[in-house]
PDB file of C-alpha atoms in Angstrom:
ATOM      1  CA  MET A 455      92.213 122.501  70.153  1.00 51.00           C
ATOM      2  CA  ASP A 456      90.376 122.502  73.235  1.00 53.00           C
ATOM      3  CA  PRO A 457      92.436 121.377  76.283  1.00 60.00           C
ATOM      4  CA  ALA A 458      91.790 117.907  77.666  1.00 68.00           C
ATOM      5  CA  PRO A 459      89.022 117.670  80.182  1.00 77.00           C
ATOM      6  CA  ARG A 460      90.151 117.558  83.858  1.00 81.00           C
ATOM      7  CA  PRO A 461      90.090 114.076  85.425  1.00 84.00           C
ATOM      8  CA  PRO A 462      87.560 113.469  88.102  1.00 86.00           C
ATOM      9  CA  THR A 463      88.821 114.399  91.668  1.00 91.00           C
ATOM     10  CA  HIS A 464      86.628 112.100  93.675  1.00 91.00           C
ATOM     11  CA  VAL A 465      85.205 108.762  93.920  1.00 96.00           C
ATOM     12  CA  THR A 466      82.723 107.384  96.139  1.00 97.00           C
ATOM     13  CA  LEU A 467      82.114 103.730  97.178  1.00 96.00           C
ATOM     14  CA  ARG A 468      78.685 102.794  98.824  1.00 95.00           C
ATOM     15  CA  PHE A 469      77.986  99.342 100.425  1.00 94.00           C
ATOM     16  CA  LEU A 470      76.688  97.527 103.448  1.00 95.00           C
ATOM     17  CA  ALA A 471      79.004  96.486 106.373  1.00 95.00           C
ATOM     18  CA  ALA A 472      78.726  92.526 106.384  1.00 93.00           C
ATOM     19  CA  PRO A 473      78.881  90.246 109.351  1.00 93.00           C
ATOM     20  CA  THR A 474      82.214  89.108 108.019  1.00 90.00           C
ATOM     21  CA  ASP A 475      83.474  92.781 108.726  1.00 90.00           C
ATOM     22  CA  ALA A 476      82.968  92.524 112.190  1.00 86.00           C
ATOM     23  CA  GLY A 477      86.040  92.842 114.640  1.00 79.00           C
ATOM     24  CA  HIS A 478      86.439  91.258 118.069  1.00 75.00           C
ATOM     25  CA  SER A 479      84.275  94.220 119.739  1.00 74.00           C
ATOM     26  CA  GLY A 480      81.317  93.196 117.391  1.00 81.00           C
ATOM     27  CA  SER A 481      81.621  96.356 115.354  1.00 86.00           C
ATOM     28  CA  VAL A 482      83.404  96.571 112.091  1.00 90.00           C
ATOM     29  CA  GLY A 483      87.098  96.298 112.936  1.00 84.00           C
ATOM     30  CA  ALA A 484      89.511  99.341 112.328  1.00 85.00           C
ATOM     31  CA  GLY A 485      91.635  97.060 110.020  1.00 85.00           C
ATOM     32  CA  ARG A 486      88.516  96.490 107.655  1.00 89.00           C
ATOM     33  CA  VAL A 487      87.918 100.184 107.589  1.00 91.00           C
ATOM     34  CA  LEU A 488      91.492 100.861 106.807  1.00 88.00           C
ATOM     35  CA  GLU A 489      91.170  98.472 103.907  1.00 89.00           C
ATOM     36  CA  TRP A 490      88.212 100.555 102.522  1.00 93.00           C
ATOM     37  CA  ILE A 491      89.947 103.703 102.971  1.00 93.00           C
ATOM     38  CA  ASP A 492      92.961 102.306 100.843  1.00 91.00           C
ATOM     39  CA  LYS A 493      90.659 101.043  98.060  1.00 92.00           C
ATOM     40  CA  ALA A 494      88.805 104.366  97.632  1.00 95.00           C
ATOM     41  CA  GLY A 495      92.015 106.221  97.839  1.00 95.00           C
ATOM     42  CA  TYR A 496      93.562 103.823  95.150  1.00 94.00           C
ATOM     43  CA  ALA A 497      90.453 104.425  92.831  1.00 95.00           C
ATOM     44  CA  ALA A 498      90.726 108.208  93.158  1.00 96.00           C
ATOM     45  CA  ALA A 499      94.549 108.224  92.608  1.00 96.00           C
ATOM     46  CA  ALA A 500      94.028 105.827  89.413  1.00 95.00           C
ATOM     47  CA  GLY A 501      91.425 107.894  88.043  1.00 95.00           C
ATOM     48  CA  TRP A 502      93.390 111.071  88.471  1.00 96.00           C
ATOM     49  CA  SER A 503      96.633 109.720  87.004  1.00 95.00           C
ATOM     50  CA  GLY A 504      95.418 107.083  84.606  1.00 94.00           C
ATOM     51  CA  THR A 505      97.983 104.802  85.775  1.00 93.00           C
ATOM     52  CA  TYR A 506      98.732 101.992  88.567  1.00 91.00           C
ATOM     53  CA  CYS A 507      99.480 103.658  91.885  1.00 93.00           C
ATOM     54  CA  VAL A 508     101.037 102.500  95.203  1.00 90.00           C
ATOM     55  CA  THR A 509     100.192 103.653  98.749  1.00 90.00           C
ATOM     56  CA  ALA A 510     103.064 105.635 100.221  1.00 90.00           C
ATOM     57  CA  TYR A 511     101.748 107.166 103.421  1.00 89.00           C
ATOM     58  CA  VAL A 512      98.477 107.052 105.363  1.00 89.00           C
ATOM     59  CA  GLY A 513      97.841 110.120 107.874  1.00 83.00           C
ATOM     60  CA  ASN A 514      96.293 110.115 111.189  1.00 80.00           C
ATOM     61  CA  VAL A 515      92.932 108.133 111.112  1.00 86.00           C
ATOM     62  CA  ARG A 516      90.840 109.015 114.195  1.00 86.00           C
ATOM     63  CA  PHE A 517      87.900 106.814 114.589  1.00 88.00           C
ATOM     64  CA  THR A 518      84.973 109.181 115.830  1.00 87.00           C
ATOM     65  CA  ARG A 519      82.267 106.589 115.909  1.00 86.00           C
ATOM     66  CA  PRO A 520      82.039 102.584 115.302  1.00 87.00           C
ATOM     67  CA  VAL A 521      80.756 101.336 112.083  1.00 92.00           C
ATOM     68  CA  GLU A 522      78.265  98.829 112.908  1.00 93.00           C
ATOM     69  CA  VAL A 523      77.489  95.477 110.950  1.00 93.00           C
ATOM     70  CA  GLY A 524      74.525  96.220 108.693  1.00 94.00           C
ATOM     71  CA  ASP A 525      75.295  99.910 108.500  1.00 95.00           C
ATOM     72  CA  LEU A 526      75.235 101.773 104.894  1.00 96.00           C
ATOM     73  CA  VAL A 527      79.001 102.967 104.412  1.00 96.00           C
ATOM     74  CA  GLU A 528      79.944 105.685 102.227  1.00 97.00           C
ATOM     75  CA  VAL A 529      83.687 106.070 101.582  1.00 97.00           C
ATOM     76  CA  THR A 530      84.653 109.387  99.580  1.00 97.00           C
ATOM     77  CA  ALA A 531      88.051 109.997  98.231  1.00 97.00           C
ATOM     78  CA  THR A 532      89.056 113.187  96.830  1.00 96.00           C
ATOM     79  CA  VAL A 533      92.463 114.334  95.340  1.00 97.00           C
ATOM     80  CA  VAL A 534      93.259 117.667  96.894  1.00 96.00           C
ATOM     81  CA  HIS A 535      96.942 118.098  95.993  1.00 95.00           C
ATOM     82  CA  THR A 536      99.495 116.802  93.684  1.00 95.00           C
ATOM     83  CA  GLY A 537     103.237 116.711  93.743  1.00 94.00           C
ATOM     84  CA  ARG A 538     105.404 115.680  90.599  1.00 95.00           C
ATOM     85  CA  THR A 539     104.567 111.937  90.961  1.00 96.00           C
ATOM     86  CA  SER A 540     102.344 111.972  94.103  1.00 96.00           C
ATOM     87  CA  MET A 541      98.580 112.533  94.808  1.00 96.00           C
ATOM     88  CA  HIS A 542      97.403 113.661  98.198  1.00 96.00           C
ATOM     89  CA  ILE A 543      93.884 112.316  98.916  1.00 96.00           C
ATOM     90  CA  THR A 544      91.476 112.974 101.677  1.00 94.00           C
ATOM     91  CA  VAL A 545      89.126 109.997 102.436  1.00 95.00           C
ATOM     92  CA  ASP A 546      85.771 110.520 104.247  1.00 95.00           C
ATOM     93  CA  VAL A 547      84.031 107.527 105.712  1.00 96.00           C
ATOM     94  CA  SER A 548      80.218 107.888 107.109  1.00 96.00           C
ATOM     95  CA  ALA A 549      78.049 105.284 108.165  1.00 96.00           C
ATOM     96  CA  GLY A 550      74.459 104.791 109.450  1.00 95.00           C
ATOM     97  CA  GLN A 551      71.241 102.687 109.135  1.00 92.00           C
ATOM     98  CA  PRO A 552      70.133 102.181 105.620  1.00 92.00           C
ATOM     99  CA  ARG A 553      66.508 102.634 106.606  1.00 90.00           C
ATOM    100  CA  THR A 554      67.018 106.299 107.380  1.00 88.00           C
ATOM    101  CA  ARG A 555      70.134 106.828 105.138  1.00 83.00           C
ATOM    102  CA  ALA A 556      71.206 109.301 107.809  1.00 90.00           C
ATOM    103  CA  LEU A 557      74.913 108.804 107.630  1.00 94.00           C
ATOM    104  CA  GLU A 558      77.249 109.943 110.418  1.00 95.00           C
ATOM    105  CA  PRO A 559      81.224 110.799 109.899  1.00 94.00           C
ATOM    106  CA  ALA A 560      83.244 107.985 111.262  1.00 93.00           C
ATOM    107  CA  THR A 561      86.504 108.851 110.278  1.00 92.00           C
ATOM    108  CA  ARG A 562      88.584 111.193 107.876  1.00 90.00           C
ATOM    109  CA  CYS A 563      92.297 110.847 106.941  1.00 89.00           C
ATOM    110  CA  LEU A 564      94.768 111.983 104.264  1.00 90.00           C
ATOM    111  CA  ILE A 565      96.417 109.305 102.305  1.00 93.00           C
ATOM    112  CA  VAL A 566      99.361 109.739  99.701  1.00 94.00           C
ATOM    113  CA  PHE A 567      99.530 107.614  96.452  1.00 95.00           C
ATOM    114  CA  VAL A 568     102.483 107.499  94.100  1.00 95.00           C
ATOM    115  CA  ALA A 569     101.784 107.029  90.425  1.00 95.00           C
ATOM    116  CA  VAL A 570     103.982 104.125  88.857  1.00 92.00           C
ATOM    117  CA  GLY A 571     104.501 103.693  85.178  1.00 90.00           C
ATOM    118  CA  GLU A 572     105.111 100.389  83.213  1.00 86.00           C
ATOM    119  CA  ASP A 573     108.816 100.463  84.099  1.00 85.00           C
ATOM    120  CA  GLY A 574     107.987 100.261  87.759  1.00 83.00           C
ATOM    121  CA  ARG A 575     109.161 103.793  88.451  1.00 90.00           C
ATOM    122  CA  SER A 576     107.344 106.544  89.492  1.00 93.00           C
ATOM    123  CA  THR A 577     105.708 108.768  86.972  1.00 96.00           C
ATOM    124  CA  PRO A 578     104.454 112.323  86.678  1.00 96.00           C
ATOM    125  CA  VAL A 579     100.684 112.968  87.363  1.00 96.00           C
ATOM    126  CA  PRO A 580      98.548 115.908  86.124  1.00 94.00           C
ATOM    127  CA  PRO A 581      98.863 118.841  88.301  1.00 94.00           C
ATOM    128  CA  LEU A 582      95.750 119.693  90.298  1.00 94.00           C
ATOM    129  CA  VAL A 583      94.960 123.362  90.013  1.00 92.00           C
ATOM    130  CA  PRO A 584      92.186 124.566  92.262  1.00 92.00           C
ATOM    131  CA  THR A 585      89.379 126.110  90.453  1.00 89.00           C
ATOM    132  CA  THR A 586      87.137 126.919  93.476  1.00 91.00           C
ATOM    133  CA  LEU A 587      87.656 128.320  96.975  1.00 92.00           C
ATOM    134  CA  GLY A 588      86.841 125.027  98.476  1.00 90.00           C
ATOM    135  CA  GLU A 589      89.576 123.166  96.486  1.00 90.00           C
ATOM    136  CA  GLU A 590      91.981 125.863  97.452  1.00 93.00           C
ATOM    137  CA  LEU A 591      91.230 125.503 101.009  1.00 92.00           C
ATOM    138  CA  GLN A 592      91.603 121.584 100.780  1.00 90.00           C
ATOM    139  CA  GLN A 593      95.018 122.097  99.198  1.00 91.00           C
ATOM    140  CA  GLN A 594      96.203 124.206 102.045  1.00 90.00           C
ATOM    141  CA  TRP A 595      95.031 121.699 104.518  1.00 86.00           C
ATOM    142  CA  ALA A 596      96.903 118.983 102.723  1.00 87.00           C
ATOM    143  CA  VAL A 597     100.130 121.028 102.543  1.00 87.00           C
ATOM    144  CA  ARG A 598      99.680 121.594 106.177  1.00 84.00           C
ATOM    145  CA  ARG A 599      99.264 117.956 106.745  1.00 80.00           C
ATOM    146  CA  ALA A 600     102.728 117.334 104.801  1.00 81.00           C
ATOM    147  CA  GLU A 601     104.417 119.472 107.392  1.00 80.00           C
ATOM    148  CA  LEU A 602     102.854 117.367 110.220  1.00 77.00           C
ATOM    149  CA  ARG A 603     104.014 114.258 108.420  1.00 79.00           C
ATOM    150  CA  ALA A 604     107.392 115.424 108.058  1.00 80.00           C
ATOM    151  CA  GLU A 605     107.663 116.437 111.765  1.00 79.00           C
ATOM    152  CA  VAL A 606     106.248 113.033 112.776  1.00 78.00           C
ATOM    153  CA  GLU A 607     108.780 111.163 110.361  1.00 78.00           C
ATOM    154  CA  THR A 608     111.709 113.074 111.934  1.00 79.00           C
ATOM    155  CA  ALA A 609     110.543 111.992 115.405  1.00 77.00           C
ATOM    156  CA  MET A 610     110.131 108.338 114.495  1.00 76.00           C
ATOM    157  CA  ALA A 611     113.458 108.167 112.729  1.00 73.00           C
ATOM    158  CA  GLY A 612     115.272 108.926 115.819  1.00 74.00           C
ATOM    159  CA  GLN A 613     114.070 105.828 117.822  1.00 79.00           C
ATOM    160  CA  GLU A 614     115.561 102.374 118.238  1.00 80.00           C
ATOM    161  CA  TYR A 615     113.708  99.168 118.617  1.00 86.00           C
ATOM    162  CA  THR A 616     115.850  96.569 119.883  1.00 84.00           C
ATOM    163  CA  ASP A 617     115.950  93.454 122.285  1.00 84.00           C
ATOM    164  CA  ALA A 618     117.225  95.805 124.834  1.00 83.00           C
ATOM    165  CA  GLY A 619     113.687  97.000 125.263  1.00 86.00           C
ATOM    166  CA  THR A 620     111.537  95.202 127.986  1.00 91.00           C
ATOM    167  CA  ALA A 621     107.937  96.407 126.782  1.00 93.00           C
ATOM    168  CA  PRO A 622     105.320  93.676 126.063  1.00 94.00           C
ATOM    169  CA  ARG A 623     105.357  92.792 122.375  1.00 95.00           C
ATOM    170  CA  VAL A 624     103.697  90.222 120.072  1.00 95.00           C
ATOM    171  CA  THR A 625     105.143  88.998 116.677  1.00 95.00           C
ATOM    172  CA  MET A 626     102.873  87.322 114.021  1.00 95.00           C
ATOM    173  CA  ARG A 627     104.513  85.429 111.162  1.00 93.00           C
ATOM    174  CA  PHE A 628     102.686  84.011 108.099  1.00 91.00           C
ATOM    175  CA  LEU A 629     103.281  83.862 104.152  1.00 92.00           C
ATOM    176  CA  ALA A 630     101.603  86.455 102.096  1.00 90.00           C
ATOM    177  CA  ALA A 631      99.047  84.724 100.178  1.00 88.00           C
ATOM    178  CA  PRO A 632      97.593  85.154  96.576  1.00 87.00           C
ATOM    179  CA  THR A 633      94.261  86.466  98.102  1.00 82.00           C
ATOM    180  CA  ASP A 634      96.218  89.426  99.540  1.00 80.00           C
ATOM    181  CA  VAL A 635      97.177  90.574  96.032  1.00 77.00           C
ATOM    182  CA  ASN A 636      96.600  94.119  94.678  1.00 76.00           C
ATOM    183  CA  TRP A 637      96.221  95.306  91.139  1.00 71.00           C
ATOM    184  CA  GLY A 638      99.871  95.494  90.587  1.00 75.00           C
ATOM    185  CA  GLY A 639     100.555  92.102  91.818  1.00 78.00           C
ATOM    186  CA  LYS A 640     101.886  93.131  95.105  1.00 80.00           C
ATOM    187  CA  VAL A 641     100.203  92.846  98.505  1.00 84.00           C
ATOM    188  CA  HIS A 642      97.361  95.344  98.849  1.00 81.00           C
ATOM    189  CA  GLY A 643      98.068  98.169 101.160  1.00 84.00           C
ATOM    190  CA  GLY A 644      94.668  97.823 102.750  1.00 84.00           C
ATOM    191  CA  ILE A 645      95.735  94.114 103.750  1.00 88.00           C
ATOM    192  CA  VAL A 646      98.891  95.271 105.371  1.00 89.00           C
ATOM    193  CA  MET A 647      96.925  97.934 107.357  1.00 87.00           C
ATOM    194  CA  ARG A 648      94.625  95.163 108.470  1.00 89.00           C
ATOM    195  CA  TRP A 649      97.507  93.064 109.679  1.00 91.00           C
ATOM    196  CA  ILE A 650      98.794  96.143 111.589  1.00 92.00           C
ATOM    197  CA  ASP A 651      95.398  96.417 113.304  1.00 90.00           C
ATOM    198  CA  GLU A 652      95.226  92.610 114.202  1.00 91.00           C
ATOM    199  CA  ALA A 653      98.762  92.425 115.697  1.00 94.00           C
ATOM    200  CA  ALA A 654      97.922  95.647 117.858  1.00 94.00           C
ATOM    201  CA  HIS A 655      94.547  93.932 119.001  1.00 93.00           C
ATOM    202  CA  VAL A 656      96.534  90.811 119.899  1.00 95.00           C
ATOM    203  CA  LEU A 657      99.049  92.877 122.045  1.00 96.00           C
ATOM    204  CA  ALA A 658      96.129  94.822 123.655  1.00 95.00           C
ATOM    205  CA  THR A 659      94.313  91.639 124.453  1.00 94.00           C
ATOM    206  CA  ARG A 660      97.295  90.104 126.134  1.00 95.00           C
ATOM    207  CA  TRP A 661      98.083  93.312 128.020  1.00 95.00           C
ATOM    208  CA  THR A 662      94.499  93.811 129.364  1.00 94.00           C
ATOM    209  CA  GLY A 663      93.378  90.194 129.532  1.00 93.00           C
ATOM    210  CA  SER A 664      90.182  91.132 127.448  1.00 89.00           C
ATOM    211  CA  ALA A 665      89.401  91.039 123.735  1.00 86.00           C
ATOM    212  CA  ASP A 666      87.089  93.929 124.212  1.00 88.00           C
ATOM    213  CA  ASN A 667      89.450  96.735 122.678  1.00 90.00           C
ATOM    214  CA  VAL A 668      89.043  98.911 119.786  1.00 88.00           C
ATOM    215  CA  ALA A 669      91.579 101.143 117.975  1.00 88.00           C
ATOM    216  CA  ILE A 670      90.711 104.857 118.016  1.00 88.00           C
ATOM    217  CA  PHE A 671      93.571 106.210 116.301  1.00 87.00           C
ATOM    218  CA  THR A 672      96.198 105.031 113.676  1.00 86.00           C
ATOM    219  CA  GLY A 673      98.758 107.305 112.432  1.00 80.00           C
ATOM    220  CA  GLY A 674     101.941 107.723 110.471  1.00 78.00           C
ATOM    221  CA  VAL A 675     101.384 104.571 108.280  1.00 85.00           C
ATOM    222  CA  ARG A 676     104.655 104.756 106.074  1.00 85.00           C
ATOM    223  CA  PHE A 677     105.217 102.252 103.267  1.00 87.00           C
ATOM    224  CA  TYR A 678     108.900 101.768 102.634  1.00 87.00           C
ATOM    225  CA  ARG A 679     108.857  99.137 100.009  1.00 85.00           C
ATOM    226  CA  PRO A 680     106.394  96.691  98.364  1.00 84.00           C
ATOM    227  CA  LEU A 681     105.581  93.403  99.976  1.00 88.00           C
ATOM    228  CA  ARG A 682     105.445  90.613  97.683  1.00 89.00           C
ATOM    229  CA  ILE A 683     103.176  87.652  97.318  1.00 91.00           C
ATOM    230  CA  GLY A 684     104.730  84.371  98.885  1.00 90.00           C
ATOM    231  CA  HIS A 685     107.118  86.520 100.991  1.00 91.00           C
ATOM    232  CA  LEU A 686     107.578  85.716 104.835  1.00 92.00           C
ATOM    233  CA  VAL A 687     105.590  88.314 106.795  1.00 93.00           C
ATOM    234  CA  GLU A 688     106.694  89.464 110.363  1.00 94.00           C
ATOM    235  CA  VAL A 689     104.249  91.824 112.023  1.00 95.00           C
ATOM    236  CA  GLU A 690     105.743  93.075 115.520  1.00 95.00           C
ATOM    237  CA  ALA A 691     103.568  95.268 117.816  1.00 96.00           C
ATOM    238  CA  ARG A 692     105.206  96.766 120.842  1.00 96.00           C
ATOM    239  CA  LEU A 693     103.516  98.614 123.839  1.00 96.00           C
ATOM    240  CA  LEU A 694     105.111 102.116 123.937  1.00 95.00           C
ATOM    241  CA  HIS A 695     103.049 103.996 126.474  1.00 95.00           C
ATOM    242  CA  THR A 696      99.843 103.618 128.578  1.00 96.00           C
ATOM    243  CA  GLY A 697      97.431 106.395 129.443  1.00 94.00           C
ATOM    244  CA  ARG A 698      94.508 106.151 131.879  1.00 94.00           C
ATOM    245  CA  THR A 699      92.439 104.321 129.408  1.00 94.00           C
ATOM    246  CA  SER A 700      94.702 104.045 126.240  1.00 94.00           C
ATOM    247  CA  MET A 701      97.455 101.865 124.989  1.00 96.00           C
ATOM    248  CA  HIS A 702      99.976 103.372 122.396  1.00 96.00           C
ATOM    249  CA  VAL A 703     101.451 100.653 120.274  1.00 96.00           C
ATOM    250  CA  GLY A 704     104.188 100.773 117.665  1.00 93.00           C
ATOM    251  CA  VAL A 705     104.111  98.170 114.760  1.00 94.00           C
ATOM    252  CA  HIS A 706     106.738  97.212 112.579  1.00 93.00           C
ATOM    253  CA  VAL A 707     105.922  94.921 109.200  1.00 94.00           C
ATOM    254  CA  ARG A 708     108.915  93.273 107.892  1.00 94.00           C
ATOM    255  CA  SER A 709     109.056  90.899 104.878  1.00 94.00           C
ATOM    256  CA  GLY A 710     111.483  89.093 102.631  1.00 92.00           C
ATOM    257  CA  ASP A 711     112.049  85.672 100.669  1.00 90.00           C
ATOM    258  CA  PRO A 712     111.212  82.913 103.008  1.00 89.00           C
ATOM    259  CA  ALA A 713     114.335  81.016 101.921  1.00 87.00           C
ATOM    260  CA  GLY A 714     116.479  83.545 103.424  1.00 81.00           C
ATOM    261  CA  GLY A 715     114.967  83.230 106.860  1.00 70.00           C
ATOM    262  CA  ALA A 716     114.419  85.976 109.469  1.00 68.00           C
ATOM    263  CA  ASP A 717     117.807  87.790 108.870  1.00 74.00           C
ATOM    264  CA  ALA A 718     116.615  88.418 105.190  1.00 81.00           C
ATOM    265  CA  LEU A 719     113.501  90.336 106.366  1.00 91.00           C
ATOM    266  CA  GLU A 720     113.348  94.139 105.513  1.00 92.00           C
ATOM    267  CA  LEU A 721     111.192  96.785 106.991  1.00 92.00           C
ATOM    268  CA  THR A 722     108.156  97.444 104.642  1.00 91.00           C
ATOM    269  CA  THR A 723     105.856  99.472 106.822  1.00 88.00           C
ATOM    270  CA  TYR A 724     105.657 101.139 110.394  1.00 89.00           C
ATOM    271  CA  CYS A 725     102.924 103.064 112.138  1.00 88.00           C
ATOM    272  CA  ARG A 726     101.522 103.765 115.546  1.00 89.00           C
ATOM    273  CA  THR A 727      98.205 103.037 116.693  1.00 91.00           C
ATOM    274  CA  VAL A 728      96.217 103.727 119.956  1.00 93.00           C
ATOM    275  CA  LEU A 729      93.591 101.327 121.572  1.00 93.00           C
ATOM    276  CA  VAL A 730      91.236 101.524 124.346  1.00 93.00           C
ATOM    277  CA  GLY A 731      89.442  98.731 126.139  1.00 91.00           C
ATOM    278  CA  LEU A 732      85.701  98.735 126.539  1.00 87.00           C
ATOM    279  CA  ASP A 733      83.552  97.754 129.430  1.00 86.00           C
ATOM    280  CA  ALA A 734      80.098  96.057 129.201  1.00 83.00           C
ATOM    281  CA  GLN A 735      78.569  99.407 128.461  1.00 83.00           C
ATOM    282  CA  ARG A 736      81.138  99.892 125.561  1.00 83.00           C
ATOM    283  CA  ARG A 737      82.616 102.754 127.534  1.00 87.00           C
ATOM    284  CA  ALA A 738      86.504 103.245 127.676  1.00 89.00           C
ATOM    285  CA  ARG A 739      87.837 101.475 130.898  1.00 92.00           C
ATOM    286  CA  PRO A 740      91.061 102.064 132.750  1.00 93.00           C
ATOM    287  CA  THR A 741      94.092 100.302 131.340  1.00 94.00           C
ATOM    288  CA  PRO A 742      96.657  98.567 133.467  1.00 94.00           C
ATOM    289  CA  ALA A 743      99.538 100.993 133.651  1.00 95.00           C
ATOM    290  CA  TRP A 744     102.830  99.964 132.087  1.00 95.00           C
ATOM    291  CA  VAL A 745     106.191 101.346 133.721  1.00 94.00           C
ATOM    292  CA  PRO A 746     109.160 101.476 131.463  1.00 93.00           C
ATOM    293  CA  ALA A 747     112.164  99.647 132.856  1.00 92.00           C
ATOM    294  CA  SER A 748     114.963 100.111 130.545  1.00 93.00           C
ATOM    295  CA  ALA A 749     116.552 103.205 128.930  1.00 92.00           C
ATOM    296  CA  GLU A 750     114.966 102.016 125.549  1.00 92.00           C
ATOM    297  CA  ASP A 751     111.653 101.607 127.275  1.00 93.00           C
ATOM    298  CA  ARG A 752     111.827 105.118 128.776  1.00 93.00           C
ATOM    299  CA  ALA A 753     112.677 106.765 125.323  1.00 91.00           C
ATOM    300  CA  LEU A 754     109.974 105.031 123.519  1.00 91.00           C
ATOM    301  CA  ASP A 755     107.569 106.031 126.040  1.00 92.00           C
ATOM    302  CA  ALA A 756     108.589 109.692 125.652  1.00 92.00           C
ATOM    303  CA  HIS A 757     108.461 109.286 122.020  1.00 89.00           C
ATOM    304  CA  ALA A 758     104.842 108.337 122.265  1.00 90.00           C
ATOM    305  CA  VAL A 759     104.072 111.146 124.133  1.00 90.00           C
ATOM    306  CA  GLU A 760     106.064 113.405 121.882  1.00 87.00           C
ATOM    307  CA  LEU A 761     103.885 112.360 118.874  1.00 85.00           C
ATOM    308  CA  VAL A 762     100.791 113.298 120.884  1.00 83.00           C
ATOM    309  CA  ALA A 763     102.135 116.624 121.402  1.00 83.00           C
ATOM    310  CA  ILE A 764     102.932 117.028 117.720  1.00 79.00           C
ATOM    311  CA  ARG A 765      99.465 116.095 116.742  1.00 75.00           C
ATOM    312  CA  ASP A 766      97.927 118.585 119.384  1.00 73.00           C
ATOM    313  CA  ARG A 767      99.976 121.541 118.047  1.00 70.00           C
ATOM    314  CA  PHE A 768      98.699 120.904 114.411  1.00 61.00           C
ATOM    315  CA  GLY A 769      95.087 120.555 115.901  1.00 59.00           C
ATOM    316  CA  ASP A 770      94.830 117.134 114.455  1.00 59.00           C
TER     317      ASP A 770
END
C-alpha cells in the first residue's frame, strides 16, 4: 500500500487592507497584522495536523515597513519544524500597491501551535521530515529560534512586577465578547495580540503626549492558558525602558470568571513590545527619557536591555 500523501506545509492568504484595519498612525495597526499572522499560522497548523490547534508562542515580530490601507497583503505560513505535539511555523507578511502587485516584505516571525484532540489534550502531529535543502535549512532556523525562545523565557521568568514599581502603566479591563471567539470556542490568539498592541499604544500615547506612535517590534508572546468568552480580561502595560526614540513596554494579560473579582484573575499571556513616536514626516522622534526610581524599576530596565542583547546575539 502506498504511504499517505504528506499534508501541505504552507498556506497563503491574500486580501486588501481595509480602512477598518487602520491604526492610530493611519497605517494598518500592528495588532491587526498580528491577527493576520495568527490566522494564517492556524490555517497551516490545522492543515498539517488535521485537528484543532492553539497558539502557544509567537516569536520576535519585527516590522520592517508599514502596511498601508488599500495595500494588497499576502500572508504565507509554512510549517518548518514539528515536535511531538507542536508545529513551528514561519509567517511572512508582504504588502504593496494592487496596481503593480510589487509586494515588499513587511515582517517575518515564528509562531508555535499545539495540536489539541477532542478530549482537550495535546495530541501528536505528523513529523515533518525535510525533503529539500531549503526545508532542512528552515528546520535548522526553527531549532535555533527555539534556543532563543528558551533563553528569553528564562530571562523573563526571573522578573517581578509588583506595586513597588513606579514605572508608568495603564490597565484596561473588559469582558471577552462572543465576537472574539476562535474555532475552539475560546478567545482567538490574534485578538489577544491586538489587545496587547492597543494597551501598549495607550501607554506610549500617555508617555509621549501624542498618539502618533507605532509598534516596531513585538516579542516573546507566550500563551499560558486559554482565555474564555465572557471572562473578565485585564491587560496591563508597563514602561520598562526608554531609548533615544524607543519605548520598551511589558504587557501582561490576565483573565478569569468575573464573579471572582480581580483576585481570581490568572495570567494568560505575556509579551514585550517596542514602540517609537513619529514626527510630521513619519520619522522616529526622540522619546522623553524615563529614569527608574525603585529597585524593581532598575531591575526591569536592565531586563529590557538584556532582552535586546539576547536578540542581538542570535542575530534577530
